[in-house]
XYZ file of C-alpha atoms in Angstrom:
610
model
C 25.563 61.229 -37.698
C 26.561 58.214 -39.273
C 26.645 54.852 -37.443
C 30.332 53.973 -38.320
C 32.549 56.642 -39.210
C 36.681 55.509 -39.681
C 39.114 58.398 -41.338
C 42.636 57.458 -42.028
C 43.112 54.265 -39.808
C 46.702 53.078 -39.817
C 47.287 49.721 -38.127
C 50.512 48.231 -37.625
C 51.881 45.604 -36.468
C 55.460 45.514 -35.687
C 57.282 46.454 -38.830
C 54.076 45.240 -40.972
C 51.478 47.307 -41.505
C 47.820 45.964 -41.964
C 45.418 48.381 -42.535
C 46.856 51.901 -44.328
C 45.004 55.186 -44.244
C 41.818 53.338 -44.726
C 38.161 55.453 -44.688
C 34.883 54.371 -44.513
C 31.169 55.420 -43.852
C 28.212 53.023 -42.710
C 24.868 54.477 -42.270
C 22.192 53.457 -39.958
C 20.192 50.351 -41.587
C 22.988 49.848 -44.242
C 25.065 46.852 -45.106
C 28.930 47.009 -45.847
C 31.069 44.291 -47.207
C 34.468 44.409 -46.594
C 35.880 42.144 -49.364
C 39.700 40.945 -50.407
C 42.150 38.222 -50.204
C 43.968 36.731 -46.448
C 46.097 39.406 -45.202
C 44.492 42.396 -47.011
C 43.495 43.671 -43.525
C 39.947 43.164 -43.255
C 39.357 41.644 -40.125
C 41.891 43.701 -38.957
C 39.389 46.621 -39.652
C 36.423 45.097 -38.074
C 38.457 44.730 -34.621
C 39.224 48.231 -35.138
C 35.881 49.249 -35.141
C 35.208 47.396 -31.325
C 38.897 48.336 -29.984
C 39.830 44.710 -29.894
C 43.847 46.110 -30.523
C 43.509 47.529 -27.361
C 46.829 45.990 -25.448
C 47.676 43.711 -27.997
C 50.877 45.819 -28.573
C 49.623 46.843 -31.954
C 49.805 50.652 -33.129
C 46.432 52.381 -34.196
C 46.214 55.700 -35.360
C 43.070 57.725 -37.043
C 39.930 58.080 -36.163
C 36.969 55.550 -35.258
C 33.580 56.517 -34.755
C 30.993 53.992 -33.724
C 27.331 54.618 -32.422
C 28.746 57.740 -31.205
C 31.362 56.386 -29.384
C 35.543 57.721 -30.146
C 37.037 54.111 -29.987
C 40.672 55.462 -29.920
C 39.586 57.496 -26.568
C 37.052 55.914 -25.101
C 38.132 54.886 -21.770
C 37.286 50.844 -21.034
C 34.021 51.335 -19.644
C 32.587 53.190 -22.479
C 34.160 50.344 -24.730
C 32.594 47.692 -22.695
C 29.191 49.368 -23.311
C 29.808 49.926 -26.900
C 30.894 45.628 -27.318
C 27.785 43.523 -27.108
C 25.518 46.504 -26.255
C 25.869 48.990 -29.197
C 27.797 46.985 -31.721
C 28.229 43.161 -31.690
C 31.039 41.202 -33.596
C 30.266 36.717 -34.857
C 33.317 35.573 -35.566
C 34.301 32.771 -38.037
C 34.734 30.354 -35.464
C 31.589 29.418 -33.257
C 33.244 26.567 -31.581
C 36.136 28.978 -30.681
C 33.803 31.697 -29.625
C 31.633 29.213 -27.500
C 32.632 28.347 -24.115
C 32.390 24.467 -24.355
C 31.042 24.006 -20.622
C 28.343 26.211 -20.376
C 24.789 25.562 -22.306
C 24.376 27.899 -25.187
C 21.524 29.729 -23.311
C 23.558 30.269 -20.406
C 26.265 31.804 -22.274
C 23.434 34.158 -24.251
C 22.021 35.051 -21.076
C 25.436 35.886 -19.573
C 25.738 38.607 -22.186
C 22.527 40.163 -21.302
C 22.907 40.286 -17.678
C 26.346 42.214 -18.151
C 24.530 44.890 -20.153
C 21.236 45.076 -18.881
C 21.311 44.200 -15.159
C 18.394 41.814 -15.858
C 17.634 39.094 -13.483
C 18.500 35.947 -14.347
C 15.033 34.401 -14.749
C 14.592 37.526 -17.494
C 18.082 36.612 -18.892
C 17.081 32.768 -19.553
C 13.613 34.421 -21.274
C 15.940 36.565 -23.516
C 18.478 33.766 -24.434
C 15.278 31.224 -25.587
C 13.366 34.466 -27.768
C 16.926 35.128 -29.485
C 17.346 31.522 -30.407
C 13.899 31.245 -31.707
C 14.316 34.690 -33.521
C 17.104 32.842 -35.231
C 15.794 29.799 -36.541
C 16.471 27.770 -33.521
C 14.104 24.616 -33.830
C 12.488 23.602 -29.931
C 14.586 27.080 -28.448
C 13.713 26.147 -24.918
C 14.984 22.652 -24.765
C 17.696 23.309 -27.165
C 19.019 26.296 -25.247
C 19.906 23.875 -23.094
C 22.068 21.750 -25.004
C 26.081 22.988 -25.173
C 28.173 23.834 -28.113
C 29.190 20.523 -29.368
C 25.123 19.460 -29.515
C 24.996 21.870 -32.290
C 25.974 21.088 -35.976
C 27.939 23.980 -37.547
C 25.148 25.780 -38.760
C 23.153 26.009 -35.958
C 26.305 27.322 -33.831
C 26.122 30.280 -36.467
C 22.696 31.154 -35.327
C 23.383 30.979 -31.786
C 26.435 33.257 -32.296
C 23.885 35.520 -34.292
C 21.118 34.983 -31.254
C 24.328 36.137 -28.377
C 24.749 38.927 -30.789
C 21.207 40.213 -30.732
C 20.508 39.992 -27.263
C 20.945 43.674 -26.445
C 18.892 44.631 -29.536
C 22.928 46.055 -30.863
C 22.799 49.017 -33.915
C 25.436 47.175 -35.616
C 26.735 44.123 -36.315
C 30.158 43.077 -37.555
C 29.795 39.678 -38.958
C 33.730 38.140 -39.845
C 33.398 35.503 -42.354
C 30.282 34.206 -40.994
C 29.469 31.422 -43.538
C 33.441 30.231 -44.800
C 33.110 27.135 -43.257
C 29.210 26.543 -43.696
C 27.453 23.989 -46.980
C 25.774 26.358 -49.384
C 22.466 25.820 -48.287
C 23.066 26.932 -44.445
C 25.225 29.710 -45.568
C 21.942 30.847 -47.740
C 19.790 30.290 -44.454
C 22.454 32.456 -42.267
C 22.320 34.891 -45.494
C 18.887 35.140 -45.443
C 18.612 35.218 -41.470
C 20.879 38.756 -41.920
C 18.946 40.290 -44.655
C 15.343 39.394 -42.255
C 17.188 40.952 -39.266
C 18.420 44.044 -40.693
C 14.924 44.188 -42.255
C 13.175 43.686 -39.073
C 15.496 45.672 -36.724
C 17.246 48.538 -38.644
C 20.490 47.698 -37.794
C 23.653 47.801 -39.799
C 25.887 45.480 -40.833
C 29.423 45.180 -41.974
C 30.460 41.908 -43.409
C 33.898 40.889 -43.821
C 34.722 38.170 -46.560
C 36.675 36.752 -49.247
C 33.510 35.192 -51.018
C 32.526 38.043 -53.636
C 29.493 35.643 -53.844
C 28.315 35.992 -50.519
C 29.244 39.777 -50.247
C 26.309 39.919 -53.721
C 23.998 37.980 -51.786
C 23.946 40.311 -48.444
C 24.925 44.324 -48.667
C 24.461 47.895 -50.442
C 28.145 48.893 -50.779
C 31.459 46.936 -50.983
C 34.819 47.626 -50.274
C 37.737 46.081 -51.912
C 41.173 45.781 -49.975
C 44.256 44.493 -51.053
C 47.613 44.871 -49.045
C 45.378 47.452 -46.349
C 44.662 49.847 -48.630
C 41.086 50.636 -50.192
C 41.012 49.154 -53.980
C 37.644 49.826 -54.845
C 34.502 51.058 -53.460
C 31.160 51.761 -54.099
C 27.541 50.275 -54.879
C 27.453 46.117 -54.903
C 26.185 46.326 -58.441
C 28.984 48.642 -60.144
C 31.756 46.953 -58.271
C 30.046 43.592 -59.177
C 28.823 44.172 -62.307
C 31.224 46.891 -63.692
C 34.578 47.069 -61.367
C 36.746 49.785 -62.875
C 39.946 48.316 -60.746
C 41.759 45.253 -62.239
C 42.344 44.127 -58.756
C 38.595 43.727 -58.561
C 38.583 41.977 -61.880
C 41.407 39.764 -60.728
C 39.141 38.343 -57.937
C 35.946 38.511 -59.910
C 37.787 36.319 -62.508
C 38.747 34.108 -60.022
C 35.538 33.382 -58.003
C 34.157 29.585 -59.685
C 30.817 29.622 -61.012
C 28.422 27.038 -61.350
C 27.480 27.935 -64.928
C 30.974 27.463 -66.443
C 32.117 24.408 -67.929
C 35.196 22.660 -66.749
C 38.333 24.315 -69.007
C 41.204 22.510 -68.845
C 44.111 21.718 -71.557
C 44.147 17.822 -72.382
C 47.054 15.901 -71.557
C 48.833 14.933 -74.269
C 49.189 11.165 -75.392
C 53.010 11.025 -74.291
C 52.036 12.223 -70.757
C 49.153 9.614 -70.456
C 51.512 7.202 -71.506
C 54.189 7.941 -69.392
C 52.166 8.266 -66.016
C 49.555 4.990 -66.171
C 49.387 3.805 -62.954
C 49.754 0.066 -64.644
C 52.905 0.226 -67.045
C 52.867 -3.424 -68.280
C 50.959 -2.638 -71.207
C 47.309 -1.428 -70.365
C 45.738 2.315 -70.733
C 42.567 3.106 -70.195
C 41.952 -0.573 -70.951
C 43.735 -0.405 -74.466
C 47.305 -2.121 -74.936
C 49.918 -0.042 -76.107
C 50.997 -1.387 -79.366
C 54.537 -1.919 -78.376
C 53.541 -3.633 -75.213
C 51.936 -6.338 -77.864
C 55.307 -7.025 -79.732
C 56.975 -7.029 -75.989
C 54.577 -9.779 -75.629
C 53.048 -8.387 -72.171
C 49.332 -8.994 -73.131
C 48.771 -12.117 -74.270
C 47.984 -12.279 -78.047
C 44.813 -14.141 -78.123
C 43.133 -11.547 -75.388
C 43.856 -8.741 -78.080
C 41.088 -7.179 -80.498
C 41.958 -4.307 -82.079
C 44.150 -2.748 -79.431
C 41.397 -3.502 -76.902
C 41.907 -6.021 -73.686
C 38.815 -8.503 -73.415
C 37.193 -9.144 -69.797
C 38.999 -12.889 -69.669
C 42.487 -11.444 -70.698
C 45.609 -12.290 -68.054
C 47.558 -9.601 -67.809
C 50.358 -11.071 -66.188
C 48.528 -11.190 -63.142
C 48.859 -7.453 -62.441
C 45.362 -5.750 -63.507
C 41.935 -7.694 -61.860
C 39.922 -8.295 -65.100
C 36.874 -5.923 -64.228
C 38.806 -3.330 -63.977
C 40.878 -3.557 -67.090
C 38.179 -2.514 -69.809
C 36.777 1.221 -68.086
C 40.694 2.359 -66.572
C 39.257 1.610 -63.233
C 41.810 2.544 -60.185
C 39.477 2.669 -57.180
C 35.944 1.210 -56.524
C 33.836 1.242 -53.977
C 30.943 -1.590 -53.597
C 28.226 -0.903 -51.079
C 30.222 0.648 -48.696
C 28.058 1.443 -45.337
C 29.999 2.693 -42.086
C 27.881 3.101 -38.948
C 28.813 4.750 -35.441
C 27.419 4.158 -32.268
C 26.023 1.037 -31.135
C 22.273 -0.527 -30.293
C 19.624 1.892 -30.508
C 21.505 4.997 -30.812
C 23.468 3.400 -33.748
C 23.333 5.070 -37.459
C 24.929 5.131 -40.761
C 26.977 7.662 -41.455
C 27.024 6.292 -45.345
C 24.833 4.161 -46.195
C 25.064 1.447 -49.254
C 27.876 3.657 -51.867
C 28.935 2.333 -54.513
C 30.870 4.043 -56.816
C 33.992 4.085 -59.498
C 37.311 6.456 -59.657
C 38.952 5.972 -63.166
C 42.359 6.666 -64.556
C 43.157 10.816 -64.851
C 39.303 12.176 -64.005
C 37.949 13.402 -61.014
C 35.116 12.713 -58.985
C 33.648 15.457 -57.267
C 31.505 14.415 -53.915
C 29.341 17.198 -53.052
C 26.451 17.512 -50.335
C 25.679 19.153 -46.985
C 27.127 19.209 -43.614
C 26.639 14.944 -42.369
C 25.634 14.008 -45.925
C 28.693 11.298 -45.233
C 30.807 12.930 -48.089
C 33.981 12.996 -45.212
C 33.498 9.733 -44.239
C 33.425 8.167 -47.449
C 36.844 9.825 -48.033
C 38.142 7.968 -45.390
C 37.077 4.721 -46.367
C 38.379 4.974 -49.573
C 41.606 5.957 -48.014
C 41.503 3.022 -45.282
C 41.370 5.312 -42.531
C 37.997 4.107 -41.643
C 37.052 0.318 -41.941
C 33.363 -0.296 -43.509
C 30.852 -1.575 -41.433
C 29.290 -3.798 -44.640
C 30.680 -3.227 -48.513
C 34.167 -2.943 -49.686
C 37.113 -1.050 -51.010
C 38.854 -2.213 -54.578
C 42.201 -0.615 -55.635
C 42.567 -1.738 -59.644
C 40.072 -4.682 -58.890
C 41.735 -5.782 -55.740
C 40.051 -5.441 -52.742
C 42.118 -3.532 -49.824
C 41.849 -3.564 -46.378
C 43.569 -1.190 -44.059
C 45.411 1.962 -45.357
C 46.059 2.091 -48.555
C 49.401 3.881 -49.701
C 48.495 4.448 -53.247
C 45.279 6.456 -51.816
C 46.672 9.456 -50.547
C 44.536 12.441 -48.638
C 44.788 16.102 -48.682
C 42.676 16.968 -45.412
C 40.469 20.396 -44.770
C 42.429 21.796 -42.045
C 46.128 22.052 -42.985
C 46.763 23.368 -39.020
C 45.513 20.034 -37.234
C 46.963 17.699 -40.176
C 50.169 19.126 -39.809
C 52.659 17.959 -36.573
C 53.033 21.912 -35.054
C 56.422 20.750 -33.578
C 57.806 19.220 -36.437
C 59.392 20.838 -39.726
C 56.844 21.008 -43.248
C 60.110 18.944 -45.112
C 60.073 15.921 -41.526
C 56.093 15.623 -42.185
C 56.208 15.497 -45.999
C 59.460 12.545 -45.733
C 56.629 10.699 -43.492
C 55.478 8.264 -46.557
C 59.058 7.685 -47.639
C 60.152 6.627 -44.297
C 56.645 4.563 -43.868
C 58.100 2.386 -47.030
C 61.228 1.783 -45.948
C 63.454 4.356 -47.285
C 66.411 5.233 -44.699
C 69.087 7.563 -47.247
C 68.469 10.208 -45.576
C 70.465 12.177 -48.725
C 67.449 10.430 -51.110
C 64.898 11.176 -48.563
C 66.244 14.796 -48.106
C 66.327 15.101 -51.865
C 62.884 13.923 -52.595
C 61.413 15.765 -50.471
C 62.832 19.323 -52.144
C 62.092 18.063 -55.205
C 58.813 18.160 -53.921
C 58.421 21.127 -52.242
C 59.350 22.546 -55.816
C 56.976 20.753 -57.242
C 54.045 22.447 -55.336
C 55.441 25.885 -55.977
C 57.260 26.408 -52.595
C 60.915 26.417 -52.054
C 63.471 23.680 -51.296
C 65.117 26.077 -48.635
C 61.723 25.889 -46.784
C 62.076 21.826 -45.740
C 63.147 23.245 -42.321
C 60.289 25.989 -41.406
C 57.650 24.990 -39.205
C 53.395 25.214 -40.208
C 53.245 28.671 -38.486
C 55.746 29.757 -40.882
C 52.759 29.518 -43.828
C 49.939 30.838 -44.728
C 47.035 29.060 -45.030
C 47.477 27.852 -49.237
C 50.795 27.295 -48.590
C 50.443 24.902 -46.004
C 47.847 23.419 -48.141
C 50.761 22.883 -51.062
C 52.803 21.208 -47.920
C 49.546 18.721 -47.721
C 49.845 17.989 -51.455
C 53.289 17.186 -50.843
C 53.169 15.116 -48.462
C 50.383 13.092 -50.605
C 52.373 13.200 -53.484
C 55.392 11.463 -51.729
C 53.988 8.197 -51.334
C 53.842 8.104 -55.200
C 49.615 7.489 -55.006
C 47.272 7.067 -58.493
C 44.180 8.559 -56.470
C 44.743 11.620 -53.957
C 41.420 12.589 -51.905
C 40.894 15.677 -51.033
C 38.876 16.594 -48.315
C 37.480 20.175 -48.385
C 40.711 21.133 -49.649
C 40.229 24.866 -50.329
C 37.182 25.490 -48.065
C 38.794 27.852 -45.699
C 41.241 30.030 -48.314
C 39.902 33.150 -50.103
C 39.354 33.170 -53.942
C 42.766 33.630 -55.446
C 44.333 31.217 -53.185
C 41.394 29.003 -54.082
C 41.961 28.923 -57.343
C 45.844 28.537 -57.134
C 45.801 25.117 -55.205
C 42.802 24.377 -57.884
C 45.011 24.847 -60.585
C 48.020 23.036 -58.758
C 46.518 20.076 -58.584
C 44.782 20.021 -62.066
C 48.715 20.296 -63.342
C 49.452 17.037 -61.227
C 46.942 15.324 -62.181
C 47.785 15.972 -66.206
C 51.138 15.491 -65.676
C 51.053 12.349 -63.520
C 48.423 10.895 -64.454
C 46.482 10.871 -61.088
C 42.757 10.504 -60.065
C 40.812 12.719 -57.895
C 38.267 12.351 -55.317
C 37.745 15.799 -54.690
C 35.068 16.336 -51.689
C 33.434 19.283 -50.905
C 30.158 21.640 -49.950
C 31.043 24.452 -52.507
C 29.379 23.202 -55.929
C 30.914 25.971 -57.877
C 34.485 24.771 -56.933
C 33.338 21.039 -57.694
C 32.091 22.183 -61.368
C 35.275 23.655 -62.073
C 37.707 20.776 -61.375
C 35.319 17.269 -62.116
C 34.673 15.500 -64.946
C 32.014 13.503 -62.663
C 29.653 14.047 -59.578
C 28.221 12.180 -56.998
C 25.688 14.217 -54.608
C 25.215 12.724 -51.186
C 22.248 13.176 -48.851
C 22.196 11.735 -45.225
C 24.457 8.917 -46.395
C 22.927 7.629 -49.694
C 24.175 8.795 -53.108
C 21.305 10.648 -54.570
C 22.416 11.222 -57.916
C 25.823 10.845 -59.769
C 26.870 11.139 -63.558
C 28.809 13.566 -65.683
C 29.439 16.849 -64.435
C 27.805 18.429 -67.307
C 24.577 16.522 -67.411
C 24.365 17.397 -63.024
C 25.230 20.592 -63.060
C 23.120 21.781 -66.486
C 19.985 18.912 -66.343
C 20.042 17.902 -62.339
C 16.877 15.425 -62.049
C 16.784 14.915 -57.856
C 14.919 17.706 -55.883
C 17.868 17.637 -53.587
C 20.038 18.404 -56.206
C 18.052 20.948 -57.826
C 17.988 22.808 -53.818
C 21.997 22.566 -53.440
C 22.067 24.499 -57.188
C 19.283 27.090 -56.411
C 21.447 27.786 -52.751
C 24.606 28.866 -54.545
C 25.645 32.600 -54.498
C 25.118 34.611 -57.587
C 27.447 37.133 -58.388
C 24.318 39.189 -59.709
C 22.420 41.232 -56.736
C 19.312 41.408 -58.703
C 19.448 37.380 -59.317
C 20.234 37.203 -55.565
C 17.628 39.158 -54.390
C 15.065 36.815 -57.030
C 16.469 33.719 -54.821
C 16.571 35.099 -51.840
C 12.454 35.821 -52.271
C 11.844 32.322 -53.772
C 13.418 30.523 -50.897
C 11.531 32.783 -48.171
C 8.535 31.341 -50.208
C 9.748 28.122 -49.940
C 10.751 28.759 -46.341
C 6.651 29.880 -45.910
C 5.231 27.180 -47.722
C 6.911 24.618 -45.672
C 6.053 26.018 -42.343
C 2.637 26.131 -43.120
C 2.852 22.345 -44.336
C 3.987 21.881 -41.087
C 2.014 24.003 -38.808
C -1.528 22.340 -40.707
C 0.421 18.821 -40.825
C 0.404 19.424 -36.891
C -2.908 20.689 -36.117
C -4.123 17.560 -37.902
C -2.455 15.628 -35.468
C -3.566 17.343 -32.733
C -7.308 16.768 -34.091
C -6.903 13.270 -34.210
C -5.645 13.222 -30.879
C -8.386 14.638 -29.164
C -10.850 12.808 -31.544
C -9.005 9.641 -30.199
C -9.155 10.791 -26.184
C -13.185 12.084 -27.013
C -13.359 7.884 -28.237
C -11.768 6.519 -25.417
C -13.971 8.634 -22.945
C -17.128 7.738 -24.765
């Protein structure tokens, strides 16, 4: 019999329906991806499997099979046994699948007790040998600590540990690694492969990253609009997909190995949207601005503007010759205070020039976040400083704009999309409410939404539109840089590359920089002309994109390249075996690094005795 068994499951909700006559077989020790765009009813499926519709008012109708258990008639204790016991669910979320009160080890130990009848001092055993199984550095003290005590990477692996507890034949793993830097969502990758490896369990992974569904299953199964696309090995759908659906999202996945491809703007549109109109581009005077006589004759050579030209007093005279809009000079921002004190960046300096974009890549607390905010003022540096075309700025800056990560918590729930985008126009002192009303449908068009849509509310959007509203709103301050924090980090593929190519159009057409931030390196080499890479607060290597991504001289760098997904399962599986060799050699560097220790110890105690 197979493990998971699902003929002709209907789900609907209301008059929508998400999943339509969908079938599927997993076997015991095999790995499924369920893989598609938001809304194509994946997750939708893997609640399915665990009767999570159960009095939600939804309609279910086919058949469900798993570990031998009829979902659809089960009665609640036979469900309760299969959740947790038979067939365990990690959901995208750890801190919303974490009780925030109880230690992690508690809450792992809770589970067991429920299924087992263990004791409790058995339970506490369990919850430290999951978390060690895991990765969990120092289980037994760190079972201890709660939720927020663990980065997002190591809440992951304790969602993985609460998983495991009851030893579980399968394990439904919803977007496990959206929100993770590519090197943790290799570890959690890897972690998965070891486990099924080790136990014989099977998994089904739902996700929209085709890269993560090459580095982790058999079989995958395209969805689009609840209905099964595609299916079949992870190397023909991969490497051959006979669906142009599948192509579609192949085609739109962003690889590391492909240059940046986008039009140039043309030399009218450069002209028209230079942040300093008085004359200077990119540090060379437009000829007409000469006979206008708004750079001064004698500080002209050939076209260019020397470094002691006065430009009317509008452009600071280091920035004029490289088209500089935004520096920033050994910026260093540290939280906490005394002892406990650290720097969350730590001596940055950098440059953000006319029309390019920066990308800003590194792990989870490499600073990259911070920075952003200090370039937008919404942090003040602890030591360094912020220039805006040479000047330097204190406070927030209006012509720095920000696009955050989480469109949800950046957008006022109780307020309409068109009230939050007429913010900046208010916050400058416009009060026609007919101009503001205006502008701000003009740009809601502008981001590919509707004017008619100034009055719906952010629950009214999915997740790339509400991003567009946060481009809005950034655009309505009339900025020359925009930041954008993890912009796209959350939102599958196609979406993805939609706001991508949205803001690539802006930025042609007005002429803005970018500071785009982010953990996904393949996103970063499709959209900058630059990169910086950050570790633990220091820059640890910047230049052209190019010259990083195809010739990257720092070891870190080199690590954040070798962790990204391949789209290959054969190149995958190559990686996946260097790393555990990595993983090995490290460990014993470690374990031989401590027994040293310990011999010096006790050669230092035999001294002392003697």
């Amino acid at each position: 019999m197979s493990l998971v068994q699902v003929s002709d499951l209907t789900v609907d909700f209301g008059d929508l329906r998400a999943v339509d006559g969908l079938s599927l077989r997993l076997e015991q020790g095999a790995a499924l991806a369920l893989v598609g765009e938001s809304g194509s009813g994946k997750s939708t499926v893997a609640s399915a499997l665990l009767g999570l519709h159960r009095g939600t008012g939804a309609r279910v109708s086919g058949s469900v099979e798993v570990a031998g258990t009829d979902v659809a008639r089960a009665p609640e204790d036979a469900l309760r046994r299969l959740r947790g016991g038979k067939a365990a669910m990690v959901f995208q979320d750890p801190l919303s699948s974490l009780d925030p009160y109880y230690a992690i080890g508690d809450q792992i130990a809770e589970v067991y007790r429920v299924h087992t009848r263990a004791s409790r001092r058995a339970a506490r055993a369990r919850a430290v040998d999951v978390l060690d199984r895991v990765g969990i550095a120092d289980a037994r003290r760190r079972s201890r600590s709660r939720p927020h005590e663990f980065s997002g990477g190591m809440r992951q692996r304790a969602l993985i540990a609460m998983a495991l507890a009851c030893e579980p034949e399968l394990l439904i793993a919803d977007e496990p690694t959206t929100a993770l830097d590519v090197t943790v969502q290799a570890q959690i990758l890897d972690l998965l492969h070891t486990l099924r490896e080790e136990t014989g369990m099977g998994l089904l992974l739902v996700t929209h990253d085709v890269g993560v569904a090459a580095e982790s299953v058999d079989d995958v199964l395209v969805m689009r609009h609840g209905r099964v696309v595609e299916h079949g090995s992870v190397g023909a759908v991969l490497g051959a997909p006979s669906e142009a659906y599948t192509r579609e999202l192949l085609g739109a996945v962003p690889r590391v190995d492909a240059p940046r491809a986008l039009p140039e703007a043309s030399q009218e549109a450069v002209l028209e949207s230079a942040v300093v109109e008085e004359g200077v581009v990119e540090g060379h005077v437009v000829e007409e601005a000469v006979v206008e006589g708004v750079v001064h004759g004698e500080a002209v050579v050939e076209g260019v503007v020397h470094e002691e030209a006065v430009v009317e007093g509008v452009v600071h005279e280091e920035a004029i010759e490289e088209g500089v809009v935004l520096e920033a000079v050994g910026l260093r921002r540290e939280f906490g205070r005394g002892k406990r004190a650290f720097a969350a960046v730590d001596g940055v300096s950098l440059t953000i020039r006319r029309g390019e974009t920066l990308g800003v890549v590194g792990e989870s607390g490499s600073g990259k976040t911070t920075l952003g905010r200090m370039l937008v003022g919404l942090l003040e540096p602890t030591a360094g400083e912020v220039r805006d075309i040479g000047h330097a700025r204190v406070g927030v800056n209006p012509a720095v704009q920000m696009v955050f990560q989480d469109p949800v918590s950046s957008l006022n729930p109780r307020r309409s999309v068109g009230e939050s985008i007429a913010d900046p126009l208010r916050a400058r002192g416009e009060r026609d409410e007919g101009r503001i009303r205006g502008r701000v449908r003009a740009l809601l068009e502008r981001v590919g939404l509707e004017a008619a849509h100034y009055d719906r509310y952010p629950h009214e959007f999915s997740g790339g539109q509400r991003q567009r509203v946060g481009i809005a709103r950034a655009l309505a301050a009339d900025p020359h840089v925009i930041v954008c924090d993890e912009p796209v980090s959350a939102l599958d593929v196609t979406t993805q590359a939609q706001v991508v190519a949205l803001l690539g159009e802006l930025q042609r057409e007005l002429g803005l920089a970018l500071v785009f931030v982010a953990h996904d390196l393949a996103v970063v080499r499709q959209v900058s002309d630059r990169v910086a890479v950050m570790r633990r607060g220091r820059l640890v290597e910047s230049g052209p994109a190019d010259e990083v991504y195809g010739n990257p001289q720092d070891p870190y760098t080199q690590q954040l390249l070798a962790a990204v997904p391949a789209l290959d399962p054969e190149i995958a599986a190559r990686r996946r075996a260097a790393r555990r060799r990595a993983a090995a050699q490290e460990s014993a560097r470690h374990e031989s690094a401590r027994r040293d220790a310990d011999l010096r110890d006790a050669d230092r105690r035999e001294s002392a005795v003697t």
